[in-house]
CSV table of N, CA and C in Angstrom, one decimal:
chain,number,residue,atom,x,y,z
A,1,UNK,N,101.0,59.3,129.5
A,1,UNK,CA,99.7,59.5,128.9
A,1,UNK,C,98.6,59.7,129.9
A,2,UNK,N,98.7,58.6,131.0
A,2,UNK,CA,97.6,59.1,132.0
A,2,UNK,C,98.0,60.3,132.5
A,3,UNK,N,99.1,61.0,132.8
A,3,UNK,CA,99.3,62.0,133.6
A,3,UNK,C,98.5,63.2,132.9
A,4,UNK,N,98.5,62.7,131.5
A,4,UNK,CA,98.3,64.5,131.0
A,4,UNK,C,96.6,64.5,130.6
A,5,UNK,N,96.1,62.9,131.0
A,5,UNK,CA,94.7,62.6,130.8
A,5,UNK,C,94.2,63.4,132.4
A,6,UNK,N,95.0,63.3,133.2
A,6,UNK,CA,94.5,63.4,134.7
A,6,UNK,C,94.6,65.3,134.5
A,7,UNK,N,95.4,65.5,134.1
A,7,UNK,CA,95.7,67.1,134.4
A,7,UNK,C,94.9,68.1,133.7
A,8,UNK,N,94.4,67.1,132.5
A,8,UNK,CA,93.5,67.8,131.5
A,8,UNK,C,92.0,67.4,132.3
A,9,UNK,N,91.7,66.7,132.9
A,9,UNK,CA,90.4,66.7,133.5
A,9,UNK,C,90.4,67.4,134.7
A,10,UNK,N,91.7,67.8,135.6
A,10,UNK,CA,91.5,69.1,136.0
A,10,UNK,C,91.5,70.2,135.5
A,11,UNK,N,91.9,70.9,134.6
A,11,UNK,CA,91.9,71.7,134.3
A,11,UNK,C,90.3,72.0,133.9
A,12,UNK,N,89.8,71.2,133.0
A,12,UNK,CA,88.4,71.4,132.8
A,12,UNK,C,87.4,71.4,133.9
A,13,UNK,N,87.6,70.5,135.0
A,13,UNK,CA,86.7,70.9,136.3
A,13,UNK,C,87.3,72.2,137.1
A,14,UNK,N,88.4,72.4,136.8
A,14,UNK,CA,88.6,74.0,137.5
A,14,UNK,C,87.6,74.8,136.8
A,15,UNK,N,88.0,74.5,135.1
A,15,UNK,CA,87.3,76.0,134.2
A,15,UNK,C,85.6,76.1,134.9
A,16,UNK,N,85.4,74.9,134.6
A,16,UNK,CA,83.6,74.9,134.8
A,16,UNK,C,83.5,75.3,136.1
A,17,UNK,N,84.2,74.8,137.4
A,17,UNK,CA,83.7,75.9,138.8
A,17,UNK,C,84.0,76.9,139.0
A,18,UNK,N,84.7,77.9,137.9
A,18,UNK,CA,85.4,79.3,138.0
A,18,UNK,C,84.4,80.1,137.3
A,19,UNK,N,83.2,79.7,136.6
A,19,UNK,CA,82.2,80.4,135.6
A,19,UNK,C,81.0,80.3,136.9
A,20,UNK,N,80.5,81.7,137.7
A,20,UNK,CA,79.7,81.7,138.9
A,20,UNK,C,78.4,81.6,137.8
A,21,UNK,N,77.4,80.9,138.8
A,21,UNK,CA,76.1,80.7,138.1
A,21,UNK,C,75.2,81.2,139.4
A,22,UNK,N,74.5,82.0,139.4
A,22,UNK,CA,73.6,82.2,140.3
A,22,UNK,C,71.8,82.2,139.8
A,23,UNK,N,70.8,81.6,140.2
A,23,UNK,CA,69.8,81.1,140.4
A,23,UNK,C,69.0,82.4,140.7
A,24,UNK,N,68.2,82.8,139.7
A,24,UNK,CA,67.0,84.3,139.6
A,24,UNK,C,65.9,83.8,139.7
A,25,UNK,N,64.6,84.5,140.9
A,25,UNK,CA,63.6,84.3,140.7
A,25,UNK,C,63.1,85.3,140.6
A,26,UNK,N,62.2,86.3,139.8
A,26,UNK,CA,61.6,87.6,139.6
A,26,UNK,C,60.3,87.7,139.0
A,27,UNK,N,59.7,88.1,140.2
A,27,UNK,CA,58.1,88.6,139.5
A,27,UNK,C,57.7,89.3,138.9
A,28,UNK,N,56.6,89.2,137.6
A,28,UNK,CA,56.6,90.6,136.8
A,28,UNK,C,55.4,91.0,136.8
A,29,UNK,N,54.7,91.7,136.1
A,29,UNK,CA,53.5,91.8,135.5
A,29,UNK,C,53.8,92.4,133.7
A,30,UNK,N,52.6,92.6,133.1
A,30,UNK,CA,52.4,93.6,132.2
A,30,UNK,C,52.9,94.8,132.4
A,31,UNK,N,53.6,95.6,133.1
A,31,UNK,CA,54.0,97.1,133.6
A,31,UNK,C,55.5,96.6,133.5
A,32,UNK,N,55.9,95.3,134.0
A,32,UNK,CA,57.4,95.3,134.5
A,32,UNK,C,58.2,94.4,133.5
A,33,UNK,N,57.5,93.8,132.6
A,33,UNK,CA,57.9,92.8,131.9
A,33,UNK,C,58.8,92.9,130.8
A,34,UNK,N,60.1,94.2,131.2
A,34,UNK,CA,61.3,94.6,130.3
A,34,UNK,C,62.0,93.8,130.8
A,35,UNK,N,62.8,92.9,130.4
A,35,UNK,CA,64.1,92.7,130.6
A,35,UNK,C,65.4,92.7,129.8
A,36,UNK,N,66.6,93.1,130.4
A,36,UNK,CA,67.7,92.8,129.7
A,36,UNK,C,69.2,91.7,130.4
A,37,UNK,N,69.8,91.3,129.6
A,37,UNK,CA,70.4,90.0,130.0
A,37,UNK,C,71.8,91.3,130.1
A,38,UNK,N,72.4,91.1,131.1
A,38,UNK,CA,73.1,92.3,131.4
A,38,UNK,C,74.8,91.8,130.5
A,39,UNK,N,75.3,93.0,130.7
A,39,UNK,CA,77.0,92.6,129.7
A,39,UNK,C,77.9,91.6,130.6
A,40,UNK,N,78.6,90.5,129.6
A,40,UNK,CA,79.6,90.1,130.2
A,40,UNK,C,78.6,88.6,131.4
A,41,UNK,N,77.6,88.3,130.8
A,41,UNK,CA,76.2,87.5,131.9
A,41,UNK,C,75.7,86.5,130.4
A,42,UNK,N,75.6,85.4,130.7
A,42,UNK,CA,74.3,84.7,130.2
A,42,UNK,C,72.8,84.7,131.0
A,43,UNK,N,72.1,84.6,130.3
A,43,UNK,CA,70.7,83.9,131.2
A,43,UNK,C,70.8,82.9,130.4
A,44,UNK,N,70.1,81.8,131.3
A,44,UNK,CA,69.5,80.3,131.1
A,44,UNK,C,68.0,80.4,131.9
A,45,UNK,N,66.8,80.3,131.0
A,45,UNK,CA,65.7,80.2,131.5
A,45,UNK,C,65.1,79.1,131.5
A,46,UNK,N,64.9,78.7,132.8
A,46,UNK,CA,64.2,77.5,132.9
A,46,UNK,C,62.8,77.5,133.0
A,47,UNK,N,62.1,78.1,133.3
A,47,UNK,CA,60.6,78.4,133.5
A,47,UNK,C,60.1,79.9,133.5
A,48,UNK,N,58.7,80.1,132.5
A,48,UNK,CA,58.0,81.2,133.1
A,48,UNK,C,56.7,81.0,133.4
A,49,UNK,N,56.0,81.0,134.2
A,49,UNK,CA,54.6,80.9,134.2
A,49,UNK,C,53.8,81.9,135.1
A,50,UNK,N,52.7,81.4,135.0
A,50,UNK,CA,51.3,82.7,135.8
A,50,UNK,C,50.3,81.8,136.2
A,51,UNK,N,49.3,82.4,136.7
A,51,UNK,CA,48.3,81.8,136.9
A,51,UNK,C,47.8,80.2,136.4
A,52,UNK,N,47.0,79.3,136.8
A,52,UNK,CA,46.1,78.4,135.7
A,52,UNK,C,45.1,79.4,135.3
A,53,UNK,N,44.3,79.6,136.3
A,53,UNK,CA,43.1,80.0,135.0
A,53,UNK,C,43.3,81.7,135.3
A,54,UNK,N,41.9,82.5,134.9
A,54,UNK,CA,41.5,83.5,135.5
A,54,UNK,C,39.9,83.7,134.6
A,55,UNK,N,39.3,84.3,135.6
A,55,UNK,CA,37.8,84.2,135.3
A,55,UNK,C,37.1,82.9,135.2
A,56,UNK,N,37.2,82.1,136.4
A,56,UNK,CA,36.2,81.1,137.2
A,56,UNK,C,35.2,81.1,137.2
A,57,UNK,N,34.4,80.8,136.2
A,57,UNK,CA,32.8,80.8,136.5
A,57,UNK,C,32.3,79.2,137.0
A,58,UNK,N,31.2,79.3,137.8
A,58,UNK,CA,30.5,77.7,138.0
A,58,UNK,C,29.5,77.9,137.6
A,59,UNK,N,29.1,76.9,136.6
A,59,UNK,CA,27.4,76.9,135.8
A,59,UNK,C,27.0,76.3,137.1
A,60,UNK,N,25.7,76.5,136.7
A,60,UNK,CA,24.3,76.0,137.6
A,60,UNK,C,24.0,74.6,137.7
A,61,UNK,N,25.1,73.9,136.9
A,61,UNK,CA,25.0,72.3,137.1
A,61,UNK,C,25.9,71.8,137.8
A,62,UNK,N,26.9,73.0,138.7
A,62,UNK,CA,28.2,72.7,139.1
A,62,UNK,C,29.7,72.4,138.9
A,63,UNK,N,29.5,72.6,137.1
A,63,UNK,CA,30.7,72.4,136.7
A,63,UNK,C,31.7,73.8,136.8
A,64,UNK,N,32.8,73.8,136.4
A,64,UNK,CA,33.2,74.7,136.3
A,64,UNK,C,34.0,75.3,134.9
A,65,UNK,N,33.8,77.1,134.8
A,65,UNK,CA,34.6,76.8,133.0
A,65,UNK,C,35.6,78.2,133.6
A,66,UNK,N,36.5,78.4,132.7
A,66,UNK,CA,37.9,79.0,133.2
A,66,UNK,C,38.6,79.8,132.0
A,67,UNK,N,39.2,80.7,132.1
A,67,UNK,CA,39.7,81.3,131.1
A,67,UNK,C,41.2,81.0,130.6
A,68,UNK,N,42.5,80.3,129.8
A,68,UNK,CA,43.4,80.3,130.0
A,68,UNK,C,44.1,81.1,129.9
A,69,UNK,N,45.6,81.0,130.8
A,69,UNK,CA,46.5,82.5,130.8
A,69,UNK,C,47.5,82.1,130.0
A,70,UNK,N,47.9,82.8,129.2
A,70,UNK,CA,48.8,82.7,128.3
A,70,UNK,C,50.0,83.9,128.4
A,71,UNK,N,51.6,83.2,128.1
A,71,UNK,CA,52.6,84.5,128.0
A,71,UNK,C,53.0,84.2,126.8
A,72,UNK,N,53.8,85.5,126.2
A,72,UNK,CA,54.0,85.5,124.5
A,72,UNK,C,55.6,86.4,124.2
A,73,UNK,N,56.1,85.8,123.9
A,73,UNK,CA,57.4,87.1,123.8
A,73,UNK,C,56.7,88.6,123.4
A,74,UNK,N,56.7,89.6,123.7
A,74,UNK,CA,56.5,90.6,123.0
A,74,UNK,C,57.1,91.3,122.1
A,75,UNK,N,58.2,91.4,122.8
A,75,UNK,CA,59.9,91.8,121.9
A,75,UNK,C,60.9,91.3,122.1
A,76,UNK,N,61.4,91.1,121.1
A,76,UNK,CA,62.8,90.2,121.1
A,76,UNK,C,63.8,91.5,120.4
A,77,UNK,N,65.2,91.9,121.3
A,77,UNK,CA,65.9,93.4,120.8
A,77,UNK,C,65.2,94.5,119.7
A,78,UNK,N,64.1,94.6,120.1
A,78,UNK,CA,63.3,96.0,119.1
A,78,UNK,C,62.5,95.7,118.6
A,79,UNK,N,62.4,94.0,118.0
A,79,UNK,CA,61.8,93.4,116.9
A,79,UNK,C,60.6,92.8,117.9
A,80,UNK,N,59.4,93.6,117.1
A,80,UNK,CA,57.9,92.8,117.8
A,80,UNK,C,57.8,92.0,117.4
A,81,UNK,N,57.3,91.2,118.3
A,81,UNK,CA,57.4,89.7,118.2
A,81,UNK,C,55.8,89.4,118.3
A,82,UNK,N,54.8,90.3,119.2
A,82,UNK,CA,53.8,89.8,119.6
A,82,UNK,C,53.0,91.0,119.4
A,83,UNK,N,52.1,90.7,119.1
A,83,UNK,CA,51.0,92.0,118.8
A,83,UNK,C,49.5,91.4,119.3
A,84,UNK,N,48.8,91.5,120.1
A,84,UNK,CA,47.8,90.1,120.5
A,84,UNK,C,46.7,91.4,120.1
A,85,UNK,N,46.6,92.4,120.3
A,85,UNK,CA,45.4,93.3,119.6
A,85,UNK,C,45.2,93.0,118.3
A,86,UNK,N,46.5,93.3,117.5
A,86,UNK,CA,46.2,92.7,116.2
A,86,UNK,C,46.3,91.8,115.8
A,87,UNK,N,46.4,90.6,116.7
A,87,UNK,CA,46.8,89.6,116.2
A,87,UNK,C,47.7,88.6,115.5
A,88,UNK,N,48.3,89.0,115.7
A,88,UNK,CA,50.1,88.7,115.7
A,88,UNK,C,51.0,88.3,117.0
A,89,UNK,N,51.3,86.8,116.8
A,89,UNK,CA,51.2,86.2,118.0
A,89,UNK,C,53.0,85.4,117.4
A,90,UNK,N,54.2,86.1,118.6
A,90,UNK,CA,55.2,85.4,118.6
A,90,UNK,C,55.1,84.2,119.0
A,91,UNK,N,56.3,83.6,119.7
A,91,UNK,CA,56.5,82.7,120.4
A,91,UNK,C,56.0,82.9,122.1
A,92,UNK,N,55.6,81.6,122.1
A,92,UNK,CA,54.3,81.3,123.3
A,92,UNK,C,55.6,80.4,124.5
A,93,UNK,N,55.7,81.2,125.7
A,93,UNK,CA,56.3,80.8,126.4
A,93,UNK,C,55.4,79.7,127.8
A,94,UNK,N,54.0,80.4,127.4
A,94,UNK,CA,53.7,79.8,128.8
A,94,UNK,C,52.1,79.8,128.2
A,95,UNK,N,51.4,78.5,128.0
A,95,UNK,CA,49.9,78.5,128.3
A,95,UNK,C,49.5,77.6,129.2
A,96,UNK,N,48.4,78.1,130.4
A,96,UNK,CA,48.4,77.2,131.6
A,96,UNK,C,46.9,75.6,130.8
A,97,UNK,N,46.5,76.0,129.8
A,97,UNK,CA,45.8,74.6,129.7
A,97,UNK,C,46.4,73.8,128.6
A,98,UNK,N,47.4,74.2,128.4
A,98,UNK,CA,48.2,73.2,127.4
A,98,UNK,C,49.8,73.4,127.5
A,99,UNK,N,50.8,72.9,128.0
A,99,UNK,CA,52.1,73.4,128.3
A,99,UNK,C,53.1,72.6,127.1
A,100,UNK,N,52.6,71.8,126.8
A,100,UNK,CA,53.2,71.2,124.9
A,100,UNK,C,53.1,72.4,123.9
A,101,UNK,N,52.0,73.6,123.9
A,101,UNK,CA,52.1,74.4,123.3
A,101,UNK,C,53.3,75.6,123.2
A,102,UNK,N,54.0,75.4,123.5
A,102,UNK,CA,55.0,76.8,124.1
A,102,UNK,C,56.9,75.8,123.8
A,103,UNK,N,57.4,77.6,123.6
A,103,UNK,CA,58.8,76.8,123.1
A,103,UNK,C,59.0,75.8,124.3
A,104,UNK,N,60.2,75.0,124.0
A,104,UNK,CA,60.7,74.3,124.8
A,104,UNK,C,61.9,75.0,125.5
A,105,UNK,N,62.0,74.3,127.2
A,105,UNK,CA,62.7,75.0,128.2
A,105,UNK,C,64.1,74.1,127.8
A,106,UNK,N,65.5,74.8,128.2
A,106,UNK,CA,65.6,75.8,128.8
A,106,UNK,C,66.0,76.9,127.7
A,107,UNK,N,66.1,78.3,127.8
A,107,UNK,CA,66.0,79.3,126.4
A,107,UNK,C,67.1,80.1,127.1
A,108,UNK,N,68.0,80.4,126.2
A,108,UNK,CA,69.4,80.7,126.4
A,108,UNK,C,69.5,81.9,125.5
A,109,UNK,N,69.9,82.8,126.6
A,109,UNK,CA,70.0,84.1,126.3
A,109,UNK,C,71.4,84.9,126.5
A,110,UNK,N,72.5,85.4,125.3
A,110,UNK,CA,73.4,86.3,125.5
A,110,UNK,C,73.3,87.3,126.0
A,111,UNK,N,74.6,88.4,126.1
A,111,UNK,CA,74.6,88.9,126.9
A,111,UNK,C,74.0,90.4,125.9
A,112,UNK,N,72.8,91.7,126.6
A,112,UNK,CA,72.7,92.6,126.3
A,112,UNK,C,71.4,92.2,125.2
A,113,UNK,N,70.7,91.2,125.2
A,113,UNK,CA,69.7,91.0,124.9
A,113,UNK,C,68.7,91.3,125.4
A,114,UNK,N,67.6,92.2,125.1
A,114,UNK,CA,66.2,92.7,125.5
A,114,UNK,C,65.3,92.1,124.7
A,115,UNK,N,64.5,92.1,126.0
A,115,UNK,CA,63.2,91.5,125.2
A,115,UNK,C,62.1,91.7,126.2
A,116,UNK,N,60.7,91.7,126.3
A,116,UNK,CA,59.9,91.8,127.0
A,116,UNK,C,58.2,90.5,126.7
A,117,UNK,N,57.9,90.9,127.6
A,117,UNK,CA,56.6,89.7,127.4
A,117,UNK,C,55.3,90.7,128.0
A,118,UNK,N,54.6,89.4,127.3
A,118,UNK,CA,53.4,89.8,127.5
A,118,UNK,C,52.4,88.9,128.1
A,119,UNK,N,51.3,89.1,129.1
A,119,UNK,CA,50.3,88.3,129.9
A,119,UNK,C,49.6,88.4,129.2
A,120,UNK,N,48.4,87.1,128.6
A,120,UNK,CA,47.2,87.8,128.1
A,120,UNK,C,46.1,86.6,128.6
A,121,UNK,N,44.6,86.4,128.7
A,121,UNK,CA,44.0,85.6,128.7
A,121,UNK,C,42.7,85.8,128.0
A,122,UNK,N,42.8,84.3,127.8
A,122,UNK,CA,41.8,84.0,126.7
A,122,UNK,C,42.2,82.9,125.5
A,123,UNK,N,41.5,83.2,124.3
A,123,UNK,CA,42.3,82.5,123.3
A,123,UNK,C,42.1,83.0,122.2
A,124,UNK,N,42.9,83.1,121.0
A,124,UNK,CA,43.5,84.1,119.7
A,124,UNK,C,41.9,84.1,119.4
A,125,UNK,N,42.0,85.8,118.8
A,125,UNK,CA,40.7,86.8,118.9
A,125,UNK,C,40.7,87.0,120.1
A,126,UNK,N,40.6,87.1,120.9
A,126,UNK,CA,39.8,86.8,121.7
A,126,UNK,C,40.4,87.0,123.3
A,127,UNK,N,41.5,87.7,123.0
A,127,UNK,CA,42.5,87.9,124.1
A,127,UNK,C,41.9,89.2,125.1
A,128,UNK,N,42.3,89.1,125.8
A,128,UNK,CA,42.0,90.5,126.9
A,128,UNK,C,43.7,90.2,128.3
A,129,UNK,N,44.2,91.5,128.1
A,129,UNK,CA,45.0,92.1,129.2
A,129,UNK,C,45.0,90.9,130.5
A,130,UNK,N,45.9,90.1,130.8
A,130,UNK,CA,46.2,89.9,132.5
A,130,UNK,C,46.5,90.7,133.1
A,131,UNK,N,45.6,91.2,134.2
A,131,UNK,CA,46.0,92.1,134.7
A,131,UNK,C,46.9,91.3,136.6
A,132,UNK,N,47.2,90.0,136.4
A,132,UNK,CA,48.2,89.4,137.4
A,132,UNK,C,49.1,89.3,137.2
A,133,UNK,N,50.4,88.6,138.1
A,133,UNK,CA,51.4,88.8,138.3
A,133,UNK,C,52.0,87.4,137.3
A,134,UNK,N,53.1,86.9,136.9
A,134,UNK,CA,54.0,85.9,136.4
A,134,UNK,C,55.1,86.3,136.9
A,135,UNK,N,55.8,84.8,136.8
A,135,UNK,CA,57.3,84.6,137.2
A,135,UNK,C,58.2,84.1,136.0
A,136,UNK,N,59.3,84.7,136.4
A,136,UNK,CA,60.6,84.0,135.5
A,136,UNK,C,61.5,83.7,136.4
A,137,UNK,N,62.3,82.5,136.1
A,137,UNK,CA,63.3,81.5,136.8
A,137,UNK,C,64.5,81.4,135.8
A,138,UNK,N,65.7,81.7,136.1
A,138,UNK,CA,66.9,81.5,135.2
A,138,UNK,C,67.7,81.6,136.1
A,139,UNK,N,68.5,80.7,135.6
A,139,UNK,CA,69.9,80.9,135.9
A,139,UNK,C,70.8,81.9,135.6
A,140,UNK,N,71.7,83.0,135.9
A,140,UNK,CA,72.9,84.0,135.4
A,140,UNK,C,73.8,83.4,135.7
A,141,UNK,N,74.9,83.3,134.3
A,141,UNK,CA,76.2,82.7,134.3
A,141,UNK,C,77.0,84.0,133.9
A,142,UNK,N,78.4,83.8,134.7
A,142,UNK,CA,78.8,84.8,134.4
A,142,UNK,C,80.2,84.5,133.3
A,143,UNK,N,79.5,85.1,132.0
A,143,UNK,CA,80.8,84.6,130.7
A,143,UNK,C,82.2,84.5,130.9
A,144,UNK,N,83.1,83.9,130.3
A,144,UNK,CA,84.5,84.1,131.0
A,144,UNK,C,85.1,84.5,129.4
């Protein structure tokens, strides 16, 4: 009984080191922000974010007030997810003055899945274009 307890915990530590995982970092903007999870690949996303603020102003008393950046799925496979002109606001991946706001990490994506995002700053109404860069961090697993 131990033997076949021993042989079966190798086998399972073989499977799991035979599935390659490699570690993606890629910068995007609003222009670049298509992605697809390629065939025969998982993604595992651990983080996306951008900026804290943008549009820094300091009042005359010294304080300072700030605009937040926010990311939003835009499309999930064809289906709009996010429409921030009209107001229609998917799922929130990234807001830099509240990070409780946004799904929870990590977000697991099959293989041949598209979807794209969107930068925006400000807050609902009230949105205007980031015109900076953000990052995405995932892992690629390769399916077996």
């Amino acid at each position: 009984m131990k033997f076949l307890s021993a042989i079966f915990i190798c086998l399972l530590s073989f499977s799991t080191l035979a599935q390659k995982e490699e570690a993606k970092f890629q910068q995007f903007n609003n222009f670049t922000a298509q992605f697809e999870v390629p065939e025969g690949k998982t993604w595992v996303i651990q983080q996306i974010f951008s900026s804290f603020a943008a549009d820094v102003t300091t009042n005359t008393d010294g304080t300072s007030e700030f605009t937040p950046v926010r990311i939003f799925i835009k499309t999930l496979n064809g289906d709009i997810k996010t429409d921030w002109e009209g107001n229609r606001f998917g799922p929130q991946v990234f807001q830099s003055n509240n990070t409780s706001a946004v799904i929870s990490y990590p977000i697991t994506l099959p293989e041949k899945t598209k979807f794209s995002l969107v930068v925006v700053k400000g807050n609902p109404g009230a949105f205007k274009s980031f015109d900076g860069s953000a990052y995405i961090s995932y892992k690629e697993l390769t399916n077996q």
